JSON list of C-alpha atoms in Angstrom, two decimals:
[
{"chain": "W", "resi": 432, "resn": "UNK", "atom": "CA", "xyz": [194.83, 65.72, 218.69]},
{"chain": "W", "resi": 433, "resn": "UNK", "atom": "CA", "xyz": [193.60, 69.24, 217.75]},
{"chain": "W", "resi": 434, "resn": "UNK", "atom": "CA", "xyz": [195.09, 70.60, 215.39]},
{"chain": "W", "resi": 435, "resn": "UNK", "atom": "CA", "xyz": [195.38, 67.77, 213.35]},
{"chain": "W", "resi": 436, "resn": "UNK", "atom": "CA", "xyz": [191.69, 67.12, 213.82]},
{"chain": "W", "resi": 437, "resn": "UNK", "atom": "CA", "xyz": [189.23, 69.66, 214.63]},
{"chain": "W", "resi": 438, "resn": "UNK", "atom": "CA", "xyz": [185.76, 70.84, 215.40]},
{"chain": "W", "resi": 439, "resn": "UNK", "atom": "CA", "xyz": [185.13, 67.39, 217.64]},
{"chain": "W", "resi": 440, "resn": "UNK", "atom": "CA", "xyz": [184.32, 69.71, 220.97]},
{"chain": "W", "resi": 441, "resn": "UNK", "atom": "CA", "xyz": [184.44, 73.26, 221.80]},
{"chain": "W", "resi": 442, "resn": "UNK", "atom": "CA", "xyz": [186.08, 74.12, 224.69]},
{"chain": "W", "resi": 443, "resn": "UNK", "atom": "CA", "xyz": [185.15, 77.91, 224.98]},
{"chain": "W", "resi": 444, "resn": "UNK", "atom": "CA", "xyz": [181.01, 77.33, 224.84]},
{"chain": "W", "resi": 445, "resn": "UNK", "atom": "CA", "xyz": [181.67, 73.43, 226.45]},
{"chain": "W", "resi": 446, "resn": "UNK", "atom": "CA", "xyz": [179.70, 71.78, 223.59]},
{"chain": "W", "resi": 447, "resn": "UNK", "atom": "CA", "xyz": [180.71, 67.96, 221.82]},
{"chain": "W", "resi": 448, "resn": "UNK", "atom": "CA", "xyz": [180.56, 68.47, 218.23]},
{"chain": "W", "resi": 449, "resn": "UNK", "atom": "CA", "xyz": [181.51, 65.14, 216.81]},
{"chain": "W", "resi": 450, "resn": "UNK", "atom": "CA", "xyz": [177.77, 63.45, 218.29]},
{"chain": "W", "resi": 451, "resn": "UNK", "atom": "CA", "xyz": [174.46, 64.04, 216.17]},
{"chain": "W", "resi": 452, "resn": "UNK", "atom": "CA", "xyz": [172.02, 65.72, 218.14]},
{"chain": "W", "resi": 453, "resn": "UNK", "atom": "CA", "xyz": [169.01, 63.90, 216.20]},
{"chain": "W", "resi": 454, "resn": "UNK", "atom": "CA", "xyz": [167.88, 60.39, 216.32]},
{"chain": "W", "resi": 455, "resn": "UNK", "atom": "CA", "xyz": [170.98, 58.87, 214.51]},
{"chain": "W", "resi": 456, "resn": "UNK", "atom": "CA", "xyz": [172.73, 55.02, 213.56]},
{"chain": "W", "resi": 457, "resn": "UNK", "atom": "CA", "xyz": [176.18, 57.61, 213.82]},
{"chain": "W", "resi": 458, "resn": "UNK", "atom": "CA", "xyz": [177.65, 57.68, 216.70]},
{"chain": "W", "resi": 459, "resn": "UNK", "atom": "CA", "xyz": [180.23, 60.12, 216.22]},
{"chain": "W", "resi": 460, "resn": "UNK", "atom": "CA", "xyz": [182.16, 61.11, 213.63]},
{"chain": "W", "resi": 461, "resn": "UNK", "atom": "CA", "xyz": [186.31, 62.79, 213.43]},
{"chain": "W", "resi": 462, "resn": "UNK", "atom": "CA", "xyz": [187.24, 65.00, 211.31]},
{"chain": "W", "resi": 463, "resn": "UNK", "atom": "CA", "xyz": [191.17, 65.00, 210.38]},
{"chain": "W", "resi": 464, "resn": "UNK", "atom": "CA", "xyz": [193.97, 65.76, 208.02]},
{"chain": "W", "resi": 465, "resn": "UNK", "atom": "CA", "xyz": [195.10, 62.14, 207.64]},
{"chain": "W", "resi": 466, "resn": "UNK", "atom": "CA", "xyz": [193.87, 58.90, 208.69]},
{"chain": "W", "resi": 467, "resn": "UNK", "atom": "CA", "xyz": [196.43, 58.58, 210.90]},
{"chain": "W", "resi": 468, "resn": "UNK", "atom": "CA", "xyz": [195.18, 61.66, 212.93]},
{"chain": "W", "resi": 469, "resn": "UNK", "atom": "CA", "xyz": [191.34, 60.63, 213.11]},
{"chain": "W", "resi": 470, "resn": "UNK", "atom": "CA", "xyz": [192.42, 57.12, 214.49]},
{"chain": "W", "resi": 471, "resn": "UNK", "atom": "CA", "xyz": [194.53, 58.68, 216.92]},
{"chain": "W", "resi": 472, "resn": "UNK", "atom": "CA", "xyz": [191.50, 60.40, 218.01]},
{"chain": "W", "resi": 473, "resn": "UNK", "atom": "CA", "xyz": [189.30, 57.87, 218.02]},
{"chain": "W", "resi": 474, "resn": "UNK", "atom": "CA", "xyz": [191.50, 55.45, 220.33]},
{"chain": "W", "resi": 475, "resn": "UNK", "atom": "CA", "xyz": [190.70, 58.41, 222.70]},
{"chain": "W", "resi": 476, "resn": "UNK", "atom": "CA", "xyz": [187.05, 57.73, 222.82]},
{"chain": "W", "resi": 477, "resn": "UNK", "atom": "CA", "xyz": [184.59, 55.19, 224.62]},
{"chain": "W", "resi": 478, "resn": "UNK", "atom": "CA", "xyz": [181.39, 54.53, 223.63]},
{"chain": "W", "resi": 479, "resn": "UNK", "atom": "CA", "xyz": [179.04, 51.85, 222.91]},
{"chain": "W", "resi": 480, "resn": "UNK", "atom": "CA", "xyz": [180.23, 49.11, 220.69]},
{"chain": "W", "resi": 481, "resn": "UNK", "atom": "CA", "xyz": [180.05, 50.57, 217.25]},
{"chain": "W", "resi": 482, "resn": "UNK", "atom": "CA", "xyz": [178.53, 47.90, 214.42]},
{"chain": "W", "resi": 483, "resn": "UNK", "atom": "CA", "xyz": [181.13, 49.14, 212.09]},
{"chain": "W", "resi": 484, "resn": "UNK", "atom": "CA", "xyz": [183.51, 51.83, 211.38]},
{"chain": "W", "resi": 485, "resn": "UNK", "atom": "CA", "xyz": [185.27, 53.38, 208.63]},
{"chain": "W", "resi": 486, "resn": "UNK", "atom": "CA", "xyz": [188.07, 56.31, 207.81]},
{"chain": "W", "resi": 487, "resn": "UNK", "atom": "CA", "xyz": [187.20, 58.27, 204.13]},
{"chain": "W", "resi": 488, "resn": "UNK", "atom": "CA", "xyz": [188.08, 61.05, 202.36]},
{"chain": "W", "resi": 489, "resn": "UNK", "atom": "CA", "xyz": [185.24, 64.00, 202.21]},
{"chain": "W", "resi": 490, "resn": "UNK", "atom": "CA", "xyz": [185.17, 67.43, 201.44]},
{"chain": "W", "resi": 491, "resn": "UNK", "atom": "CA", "xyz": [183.82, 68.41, 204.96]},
{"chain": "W", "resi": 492, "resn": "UNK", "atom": "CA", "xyz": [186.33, 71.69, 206.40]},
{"chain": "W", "resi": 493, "resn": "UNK", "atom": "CA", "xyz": [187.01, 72.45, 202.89]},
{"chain": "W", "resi": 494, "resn": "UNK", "atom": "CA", "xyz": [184.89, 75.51, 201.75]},
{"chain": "W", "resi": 495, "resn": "UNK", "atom": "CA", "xyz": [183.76, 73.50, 198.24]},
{"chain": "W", "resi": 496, "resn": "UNK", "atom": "CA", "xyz": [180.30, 75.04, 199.47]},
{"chain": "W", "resi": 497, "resn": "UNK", "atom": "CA", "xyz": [181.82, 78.59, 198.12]},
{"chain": "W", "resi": 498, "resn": "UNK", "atom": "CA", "xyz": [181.50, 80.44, 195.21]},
{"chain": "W", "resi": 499, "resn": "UNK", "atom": "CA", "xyz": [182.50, 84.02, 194.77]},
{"chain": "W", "resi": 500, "resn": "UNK", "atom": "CA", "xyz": [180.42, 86.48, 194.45]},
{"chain": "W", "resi": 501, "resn": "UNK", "atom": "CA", "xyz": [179.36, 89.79, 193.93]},
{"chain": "W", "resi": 502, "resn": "UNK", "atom": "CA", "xyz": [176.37, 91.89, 195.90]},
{"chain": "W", "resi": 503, "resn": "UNK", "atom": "CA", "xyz": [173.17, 92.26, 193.80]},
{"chain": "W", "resi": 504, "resn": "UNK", "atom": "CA", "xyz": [174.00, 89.01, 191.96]},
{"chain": "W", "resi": 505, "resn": "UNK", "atom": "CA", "xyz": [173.45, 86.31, 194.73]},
{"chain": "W", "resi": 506, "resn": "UNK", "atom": "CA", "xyz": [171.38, 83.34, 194.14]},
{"chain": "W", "resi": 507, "resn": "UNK", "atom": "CA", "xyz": [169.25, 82.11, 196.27]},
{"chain": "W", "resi": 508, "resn": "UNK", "atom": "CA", "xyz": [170.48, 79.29, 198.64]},
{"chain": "W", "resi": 509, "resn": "UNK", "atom": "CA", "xyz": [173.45, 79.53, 197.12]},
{"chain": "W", "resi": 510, "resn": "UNK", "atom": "CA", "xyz": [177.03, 79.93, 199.34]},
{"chain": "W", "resi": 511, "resn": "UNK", "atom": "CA", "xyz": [179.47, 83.06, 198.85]},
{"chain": "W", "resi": 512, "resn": "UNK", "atom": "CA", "xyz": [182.46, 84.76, 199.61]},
{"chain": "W", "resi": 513, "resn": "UNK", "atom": "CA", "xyz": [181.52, 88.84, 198.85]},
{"chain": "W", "resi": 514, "resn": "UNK", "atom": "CA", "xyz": [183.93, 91.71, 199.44]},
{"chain": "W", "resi": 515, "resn": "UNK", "atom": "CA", "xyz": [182.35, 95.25, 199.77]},
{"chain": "W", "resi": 516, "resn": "UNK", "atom": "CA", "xyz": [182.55, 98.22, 202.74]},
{"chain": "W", "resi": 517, "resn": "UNK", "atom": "CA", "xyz": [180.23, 98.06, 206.08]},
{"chain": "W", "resi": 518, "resn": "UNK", "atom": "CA", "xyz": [177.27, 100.69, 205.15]},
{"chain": "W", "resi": 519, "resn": "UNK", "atom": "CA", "xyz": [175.93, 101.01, 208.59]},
{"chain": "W", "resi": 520, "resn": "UNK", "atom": "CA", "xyz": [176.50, 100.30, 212.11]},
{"chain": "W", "resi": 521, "resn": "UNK", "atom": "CA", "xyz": [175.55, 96.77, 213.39]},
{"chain": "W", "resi": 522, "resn": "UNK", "atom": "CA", "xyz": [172.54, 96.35, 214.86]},
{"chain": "W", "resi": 523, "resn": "UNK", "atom": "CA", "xyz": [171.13, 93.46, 217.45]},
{"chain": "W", "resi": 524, "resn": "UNK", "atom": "CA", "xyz": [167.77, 92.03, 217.19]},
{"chain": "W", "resi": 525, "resn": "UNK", "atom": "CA", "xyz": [165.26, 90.12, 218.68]},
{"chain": "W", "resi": 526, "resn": "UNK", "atom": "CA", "xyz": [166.78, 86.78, 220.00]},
{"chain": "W", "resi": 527, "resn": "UNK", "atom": "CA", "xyz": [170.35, 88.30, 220.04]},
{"chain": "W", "resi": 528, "resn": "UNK", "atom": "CA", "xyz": [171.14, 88.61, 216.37]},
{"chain": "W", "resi": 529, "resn": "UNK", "atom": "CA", "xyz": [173.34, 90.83, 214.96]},
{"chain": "W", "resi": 530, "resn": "UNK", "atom": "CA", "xyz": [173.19, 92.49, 211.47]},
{"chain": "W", "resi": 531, "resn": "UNK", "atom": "CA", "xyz": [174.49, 95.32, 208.91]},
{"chain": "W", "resi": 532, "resn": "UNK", "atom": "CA", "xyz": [174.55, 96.36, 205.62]},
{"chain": "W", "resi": 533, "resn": "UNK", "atom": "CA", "xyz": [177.48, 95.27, 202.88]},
{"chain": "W", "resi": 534, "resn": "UNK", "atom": "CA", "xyz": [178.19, 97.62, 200.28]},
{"chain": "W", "resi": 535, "resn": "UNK", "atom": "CA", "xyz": [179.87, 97.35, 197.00]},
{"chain": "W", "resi": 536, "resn": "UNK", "atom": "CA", "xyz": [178.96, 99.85, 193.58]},
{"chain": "W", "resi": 537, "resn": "UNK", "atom": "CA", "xyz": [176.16, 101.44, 195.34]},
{"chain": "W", "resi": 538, "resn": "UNK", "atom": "CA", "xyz": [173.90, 97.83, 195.94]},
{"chain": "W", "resi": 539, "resn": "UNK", "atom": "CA", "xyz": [173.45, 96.39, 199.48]},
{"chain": "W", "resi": 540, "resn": "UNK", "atom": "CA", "xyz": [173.13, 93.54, 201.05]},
{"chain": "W", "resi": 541, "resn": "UNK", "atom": "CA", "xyz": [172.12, 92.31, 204.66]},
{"chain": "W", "resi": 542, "resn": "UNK", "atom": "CA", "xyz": [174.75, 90.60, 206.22]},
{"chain": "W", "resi": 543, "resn": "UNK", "atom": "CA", "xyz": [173.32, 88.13, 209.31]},
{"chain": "W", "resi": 544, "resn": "UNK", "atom": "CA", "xyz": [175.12, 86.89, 212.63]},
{"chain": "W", "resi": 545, "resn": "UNK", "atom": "CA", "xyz": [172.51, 84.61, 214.14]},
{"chain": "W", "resi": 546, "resn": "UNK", "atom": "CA", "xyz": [172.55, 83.61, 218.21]},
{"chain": "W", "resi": 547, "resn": "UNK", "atom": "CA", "xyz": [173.82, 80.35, 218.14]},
{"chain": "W", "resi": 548, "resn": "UNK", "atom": "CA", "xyz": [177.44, 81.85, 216.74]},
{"chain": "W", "resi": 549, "resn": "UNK", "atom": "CA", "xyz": [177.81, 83.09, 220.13]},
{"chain": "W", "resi": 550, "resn": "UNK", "atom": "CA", "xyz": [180.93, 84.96, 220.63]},
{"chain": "W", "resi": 551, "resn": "UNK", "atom": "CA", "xyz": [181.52, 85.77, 216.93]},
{"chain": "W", "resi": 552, "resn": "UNK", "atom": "CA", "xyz": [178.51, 88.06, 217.21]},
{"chain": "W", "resi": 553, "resn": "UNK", "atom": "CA", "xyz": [181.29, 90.46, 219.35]},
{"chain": "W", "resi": 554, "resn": "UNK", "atom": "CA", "xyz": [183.42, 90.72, 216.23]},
{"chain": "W", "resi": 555, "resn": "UNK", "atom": "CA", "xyz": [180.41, 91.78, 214.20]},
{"chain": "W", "resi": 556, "resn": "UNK", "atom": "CA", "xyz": [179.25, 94.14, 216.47]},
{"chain": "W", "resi": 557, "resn": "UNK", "atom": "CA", "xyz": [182.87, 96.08, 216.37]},
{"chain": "W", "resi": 558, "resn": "UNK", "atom": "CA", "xyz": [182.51, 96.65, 212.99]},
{"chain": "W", "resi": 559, "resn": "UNK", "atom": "CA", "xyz": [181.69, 100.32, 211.85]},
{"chain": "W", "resi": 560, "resn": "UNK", "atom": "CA", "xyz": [180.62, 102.06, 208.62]},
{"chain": "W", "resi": 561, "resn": "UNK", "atom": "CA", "xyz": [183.74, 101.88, 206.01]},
{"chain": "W", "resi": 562, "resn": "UNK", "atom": "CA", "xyz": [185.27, 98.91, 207.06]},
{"chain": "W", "resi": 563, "resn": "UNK", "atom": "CA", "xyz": [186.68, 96.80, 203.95]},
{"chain": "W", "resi": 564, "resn": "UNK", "atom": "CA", "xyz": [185.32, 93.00, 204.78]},
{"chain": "W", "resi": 565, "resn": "UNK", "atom": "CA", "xyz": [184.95, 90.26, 203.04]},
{"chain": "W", "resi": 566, "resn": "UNK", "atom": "CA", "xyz": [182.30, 87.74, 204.32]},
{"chain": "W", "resi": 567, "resn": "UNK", "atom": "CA", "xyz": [181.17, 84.17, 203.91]},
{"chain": "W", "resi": 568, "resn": "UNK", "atom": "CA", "xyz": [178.00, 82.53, 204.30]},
{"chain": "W", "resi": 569, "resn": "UNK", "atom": "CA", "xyz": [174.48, 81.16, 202.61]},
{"chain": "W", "resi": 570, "resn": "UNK", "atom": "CA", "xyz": [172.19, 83.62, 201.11]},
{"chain": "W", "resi": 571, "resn": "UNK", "atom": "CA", "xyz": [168.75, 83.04, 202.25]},
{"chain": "W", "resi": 572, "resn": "UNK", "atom": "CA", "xyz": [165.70, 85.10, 202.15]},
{"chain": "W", "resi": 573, "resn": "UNK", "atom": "CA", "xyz": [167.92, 88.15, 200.78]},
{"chain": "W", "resi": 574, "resn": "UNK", "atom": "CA", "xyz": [170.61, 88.26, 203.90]},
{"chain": "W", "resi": 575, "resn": "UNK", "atom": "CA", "xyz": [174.14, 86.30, 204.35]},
{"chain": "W", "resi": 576, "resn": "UNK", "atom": "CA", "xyz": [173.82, 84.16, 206.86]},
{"chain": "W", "resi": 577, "resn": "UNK", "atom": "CA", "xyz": [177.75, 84.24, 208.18]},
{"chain": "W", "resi": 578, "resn": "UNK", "atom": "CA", "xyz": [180.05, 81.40, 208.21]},
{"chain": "W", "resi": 579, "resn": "UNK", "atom": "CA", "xyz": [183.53, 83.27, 208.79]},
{"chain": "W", "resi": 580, "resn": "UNK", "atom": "CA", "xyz": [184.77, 87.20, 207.93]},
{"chain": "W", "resi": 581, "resn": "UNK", "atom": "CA", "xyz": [187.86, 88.86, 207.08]},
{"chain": "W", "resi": 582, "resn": "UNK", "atom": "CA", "xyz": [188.75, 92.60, 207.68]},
{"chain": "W", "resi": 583, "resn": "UNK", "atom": "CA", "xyz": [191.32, 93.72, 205.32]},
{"chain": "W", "resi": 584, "resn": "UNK", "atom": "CA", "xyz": [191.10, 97.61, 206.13]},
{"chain": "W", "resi": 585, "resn": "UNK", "atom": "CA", "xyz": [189.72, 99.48, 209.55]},
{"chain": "W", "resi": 586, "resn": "UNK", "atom": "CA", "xyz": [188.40, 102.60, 209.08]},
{"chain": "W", "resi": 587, "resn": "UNK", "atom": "CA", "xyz": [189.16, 105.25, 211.77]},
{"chain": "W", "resi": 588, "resn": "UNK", "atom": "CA", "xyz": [186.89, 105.36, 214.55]},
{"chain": "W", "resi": 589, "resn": "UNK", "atom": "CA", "xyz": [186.94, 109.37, 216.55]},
{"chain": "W", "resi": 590, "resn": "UNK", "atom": "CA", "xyz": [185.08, 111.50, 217.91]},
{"chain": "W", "resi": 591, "resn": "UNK", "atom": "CA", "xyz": [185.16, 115.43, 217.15]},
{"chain": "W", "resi": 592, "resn": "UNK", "atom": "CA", "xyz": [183.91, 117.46, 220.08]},
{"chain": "W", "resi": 593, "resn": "UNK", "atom": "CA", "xyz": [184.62, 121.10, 221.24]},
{"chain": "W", "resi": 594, "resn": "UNK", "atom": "CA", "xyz": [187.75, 121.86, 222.53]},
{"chain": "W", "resi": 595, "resn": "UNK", "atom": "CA", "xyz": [188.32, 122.47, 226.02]},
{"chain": "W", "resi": 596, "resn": "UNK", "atom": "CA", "xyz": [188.99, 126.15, 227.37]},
{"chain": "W", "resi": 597, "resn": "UNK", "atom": "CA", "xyz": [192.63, 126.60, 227.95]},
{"chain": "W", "resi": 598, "resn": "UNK", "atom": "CA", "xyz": [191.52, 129.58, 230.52]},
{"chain": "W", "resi": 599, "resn": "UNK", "atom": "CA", "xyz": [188.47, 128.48, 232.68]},
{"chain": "W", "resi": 600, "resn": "UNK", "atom": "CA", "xyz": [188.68, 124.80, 231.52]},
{"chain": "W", "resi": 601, "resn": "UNK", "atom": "CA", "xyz": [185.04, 124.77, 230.61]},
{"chain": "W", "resi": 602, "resn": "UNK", "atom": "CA", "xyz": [183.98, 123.09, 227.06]},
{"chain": "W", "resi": 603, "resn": "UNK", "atom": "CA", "xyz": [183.47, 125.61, 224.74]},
{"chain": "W", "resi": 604, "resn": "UNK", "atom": "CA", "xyz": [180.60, 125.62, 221.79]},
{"chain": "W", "resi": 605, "resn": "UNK", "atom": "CA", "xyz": [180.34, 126.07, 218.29]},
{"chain": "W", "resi": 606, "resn": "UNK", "atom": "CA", "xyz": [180.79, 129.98, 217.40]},
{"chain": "W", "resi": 607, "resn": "UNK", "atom": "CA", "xyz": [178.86, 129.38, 214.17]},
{"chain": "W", "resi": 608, "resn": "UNK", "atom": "CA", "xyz": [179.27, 127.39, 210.66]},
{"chain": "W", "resi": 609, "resn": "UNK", "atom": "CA", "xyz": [183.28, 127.79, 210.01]},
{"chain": "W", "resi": 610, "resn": "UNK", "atom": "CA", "xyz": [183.84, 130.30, 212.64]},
{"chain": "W", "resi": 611, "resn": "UNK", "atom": "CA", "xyz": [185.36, 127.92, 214.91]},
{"chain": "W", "resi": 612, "resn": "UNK", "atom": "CA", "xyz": [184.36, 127.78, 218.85]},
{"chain": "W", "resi": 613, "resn": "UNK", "atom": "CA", "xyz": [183.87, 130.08, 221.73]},
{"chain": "W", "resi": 614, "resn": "UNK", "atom": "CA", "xyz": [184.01, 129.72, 225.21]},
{"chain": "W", "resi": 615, "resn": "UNK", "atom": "CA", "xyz": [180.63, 130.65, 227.34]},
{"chain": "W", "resi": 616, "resn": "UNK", "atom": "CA", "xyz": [182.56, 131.80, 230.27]},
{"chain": "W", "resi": 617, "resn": "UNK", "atom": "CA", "xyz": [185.39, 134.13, 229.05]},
{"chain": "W", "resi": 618, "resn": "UNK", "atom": "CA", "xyz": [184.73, 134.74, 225.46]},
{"chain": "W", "resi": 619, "resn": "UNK", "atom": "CA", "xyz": [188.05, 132.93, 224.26]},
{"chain": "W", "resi": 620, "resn": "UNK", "atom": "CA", "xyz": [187.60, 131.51, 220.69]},
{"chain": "W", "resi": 621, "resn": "UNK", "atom": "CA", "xyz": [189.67, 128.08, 218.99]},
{"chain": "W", "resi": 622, "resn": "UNK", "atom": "CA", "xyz": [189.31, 127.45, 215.56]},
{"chain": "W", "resi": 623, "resn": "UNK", "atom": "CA", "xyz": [190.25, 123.28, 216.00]},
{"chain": "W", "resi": 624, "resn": "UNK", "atom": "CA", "xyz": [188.05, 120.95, 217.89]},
{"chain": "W", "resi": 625, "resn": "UNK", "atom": "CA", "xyz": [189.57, 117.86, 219.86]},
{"chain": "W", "resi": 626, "resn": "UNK", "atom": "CA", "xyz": [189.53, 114.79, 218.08]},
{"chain": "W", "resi": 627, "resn": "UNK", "atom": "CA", "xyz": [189.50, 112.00, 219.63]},
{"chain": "W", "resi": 628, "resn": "UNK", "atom": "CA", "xyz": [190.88, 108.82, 218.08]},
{"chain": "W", "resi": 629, "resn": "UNK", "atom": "CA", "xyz": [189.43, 105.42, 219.53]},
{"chain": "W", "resi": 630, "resn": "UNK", "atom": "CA", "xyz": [191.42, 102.29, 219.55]},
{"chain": "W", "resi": 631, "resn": "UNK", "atom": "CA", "xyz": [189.35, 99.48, 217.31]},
{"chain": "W", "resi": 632, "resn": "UNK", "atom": "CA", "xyz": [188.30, 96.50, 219.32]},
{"chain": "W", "resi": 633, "resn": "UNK", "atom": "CA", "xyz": [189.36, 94.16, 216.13]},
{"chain": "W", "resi": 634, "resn": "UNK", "atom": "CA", "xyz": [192.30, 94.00, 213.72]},
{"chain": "W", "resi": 635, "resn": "UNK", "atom": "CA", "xyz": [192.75, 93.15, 210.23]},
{"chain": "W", "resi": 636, "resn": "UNK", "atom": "CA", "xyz": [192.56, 89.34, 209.28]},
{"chain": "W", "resi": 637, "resn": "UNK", "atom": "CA", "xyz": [190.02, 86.55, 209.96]},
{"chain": "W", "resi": 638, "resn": "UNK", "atom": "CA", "xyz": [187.08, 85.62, 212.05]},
{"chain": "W", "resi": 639, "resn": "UNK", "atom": "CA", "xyz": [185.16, 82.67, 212.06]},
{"chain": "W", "resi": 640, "resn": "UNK", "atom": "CA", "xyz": [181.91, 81.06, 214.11]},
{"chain": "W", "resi": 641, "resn": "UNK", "atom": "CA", "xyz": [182.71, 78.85, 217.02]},
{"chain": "W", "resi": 642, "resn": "UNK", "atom": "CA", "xyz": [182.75, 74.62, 216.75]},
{"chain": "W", "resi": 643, "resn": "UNK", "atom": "CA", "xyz": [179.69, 74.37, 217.65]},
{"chain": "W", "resi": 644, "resn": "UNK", "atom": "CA", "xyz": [177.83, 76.91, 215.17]},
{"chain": "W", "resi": 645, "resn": "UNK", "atom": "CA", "xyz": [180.21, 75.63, 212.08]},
{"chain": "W", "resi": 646, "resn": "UNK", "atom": "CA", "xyz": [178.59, 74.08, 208.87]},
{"chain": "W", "resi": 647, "resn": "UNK", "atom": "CA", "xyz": [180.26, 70.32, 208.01]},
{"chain": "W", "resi": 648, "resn": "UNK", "atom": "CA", "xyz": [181.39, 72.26, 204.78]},
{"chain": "W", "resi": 649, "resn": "UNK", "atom": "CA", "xyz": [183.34, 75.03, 206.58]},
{"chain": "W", "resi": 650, "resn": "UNK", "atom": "CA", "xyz": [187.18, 75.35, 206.49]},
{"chain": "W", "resi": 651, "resn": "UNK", "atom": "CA", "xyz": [188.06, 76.04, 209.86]},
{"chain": "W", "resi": 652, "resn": "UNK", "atom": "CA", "xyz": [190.88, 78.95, 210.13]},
{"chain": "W", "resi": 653, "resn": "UNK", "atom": "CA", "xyz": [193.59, 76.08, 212.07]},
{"chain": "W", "resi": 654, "resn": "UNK", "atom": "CA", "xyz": [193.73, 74.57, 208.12]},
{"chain": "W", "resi": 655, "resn": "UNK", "atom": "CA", "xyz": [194.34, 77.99, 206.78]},
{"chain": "W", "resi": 656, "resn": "UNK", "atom": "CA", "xyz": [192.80, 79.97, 204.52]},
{"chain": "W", "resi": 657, "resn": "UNK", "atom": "CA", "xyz": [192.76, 79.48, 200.77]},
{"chain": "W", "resi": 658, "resn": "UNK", "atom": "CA", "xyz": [194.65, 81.27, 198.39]},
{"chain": "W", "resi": 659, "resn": "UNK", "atom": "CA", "xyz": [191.65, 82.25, 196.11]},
{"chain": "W", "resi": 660, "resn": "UNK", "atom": "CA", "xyz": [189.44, 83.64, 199.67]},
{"chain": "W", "resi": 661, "resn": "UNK", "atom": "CA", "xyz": [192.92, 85.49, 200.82]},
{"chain": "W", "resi": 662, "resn": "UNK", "atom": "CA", "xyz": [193.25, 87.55, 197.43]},
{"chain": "W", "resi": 663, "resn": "UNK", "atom": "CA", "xyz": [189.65, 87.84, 197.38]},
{"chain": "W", "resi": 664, "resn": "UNK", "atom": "CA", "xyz": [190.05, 89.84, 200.54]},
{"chain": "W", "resi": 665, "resn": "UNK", "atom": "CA", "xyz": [193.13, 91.69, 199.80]},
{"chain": "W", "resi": 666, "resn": "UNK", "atom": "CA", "xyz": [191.85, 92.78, 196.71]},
{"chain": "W", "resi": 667, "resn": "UNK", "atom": "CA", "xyz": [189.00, 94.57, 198.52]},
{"chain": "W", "resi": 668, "resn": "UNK", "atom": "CA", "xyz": [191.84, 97.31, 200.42]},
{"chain": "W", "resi": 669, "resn": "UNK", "atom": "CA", "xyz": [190.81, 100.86, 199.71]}
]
């Protein structure tokens, strides 16, 4: 019934979502966009006799948990949205997670993709210093812990290196601060280095933590993304 109801499994990491994984009276639990949807669902499932069962409304998938914010004026255990430039290259950590630093008006803050987000760690990790982003997630202990991103401008990514010796086809070296480059083997001199342009592994737009890592809270991306978080975002382009 996906996409009318959502985060019940995860395909990609083979994990059931609906099911507590505690000591629980719930058995499992749909999440939908009507009631019609979620008992559609449910006439899918077998389990155990259930003592009762009931379709409501809730704000679960909704993102009420988000406030926007601004970097240097988080509260703790509070939930944001924060736009600002990637200050550094991502780094991984013991256990597998992933971090960087989020810029905005010269304050930072540490931006956190934990293990159990699995394949959204990837997306994180492509990232590279100026990068617009907004990103979503709780701020504990002085880091965003992330919930979903969006990229709304990708720096350039190249690489400036010597040019290559039209004569001997050797790499020639640097000749000296603004003098250009000169070739070891036969002396001949370029003044413009090869740059090398490198295609980005992401694209503008949004990212979000699988199924299985999502908070009840979360809007998933297949109910689209709110007006206020999209202009949020665009409003960070250089």
């Amino acid at each position: 019934t996906y996409p009318r109801t959502w985060d019940t499994v995860d395909r990609k990491n083979d994990a059931v979502v609906c099911v507590p994984h505690t000591p629980d009276p719930v058995l499992f639990g749909i999440r939908g966009e009507s009631p019609a949807a979620v008992r559609e669902a449910r006439s899918y499932v077998r389990s155990e006799e259930p003592a009762c069962e009931q379709v409501y409304t809730t704000n679960q998938g909704t993102d009420a948990h988000l406030l926007p914010g601004a970097i240097g004026e988080l509260r703790e255990g509070r939930s944001y949205l924060v736009r600002g430039a990637v200050a550094g290259l991502p780094a991984t950590g013991p256990g597998g997670h992933v971090s960087f630093l989020l810029e905005d008006g010269g304050v930072e803050v540490r931006c956190m993709a934990y293990e159990p987000t699995r394949g959204f760690r990837d997306v994180v990790r492509a990232l590279v210093p100026g990068d617009r982003v907004a990103v979503a997630g709780s701020y504990k202990g002085g880091s965003l812990n992330l919930e979903k991103l969006g990229v709304s401008h990708l720096a350039a990514l190249v690489r400036i290196r010597p040019p290559v010796c039209p004569a001997c086809a050797r790499r020639m070296t640097s000749a000296g601060t603004a003098k250009g480059y000169k070739c070891r083997v036969c002396g001949g001199r370029s003044r413009e280095p090869d740059v090398e342009r490198w295609e980005r592994r992401i694209r503008p737009g949004w990212y979000e933590v699988p199924p299985v890592a999502r908070r009840h809270l979360s809007r998933p991306l297949v109910r689209g993304v709110p007006a206020w978080e999209e202009d949020l975002l665009q409003s960070g382009r250089p």
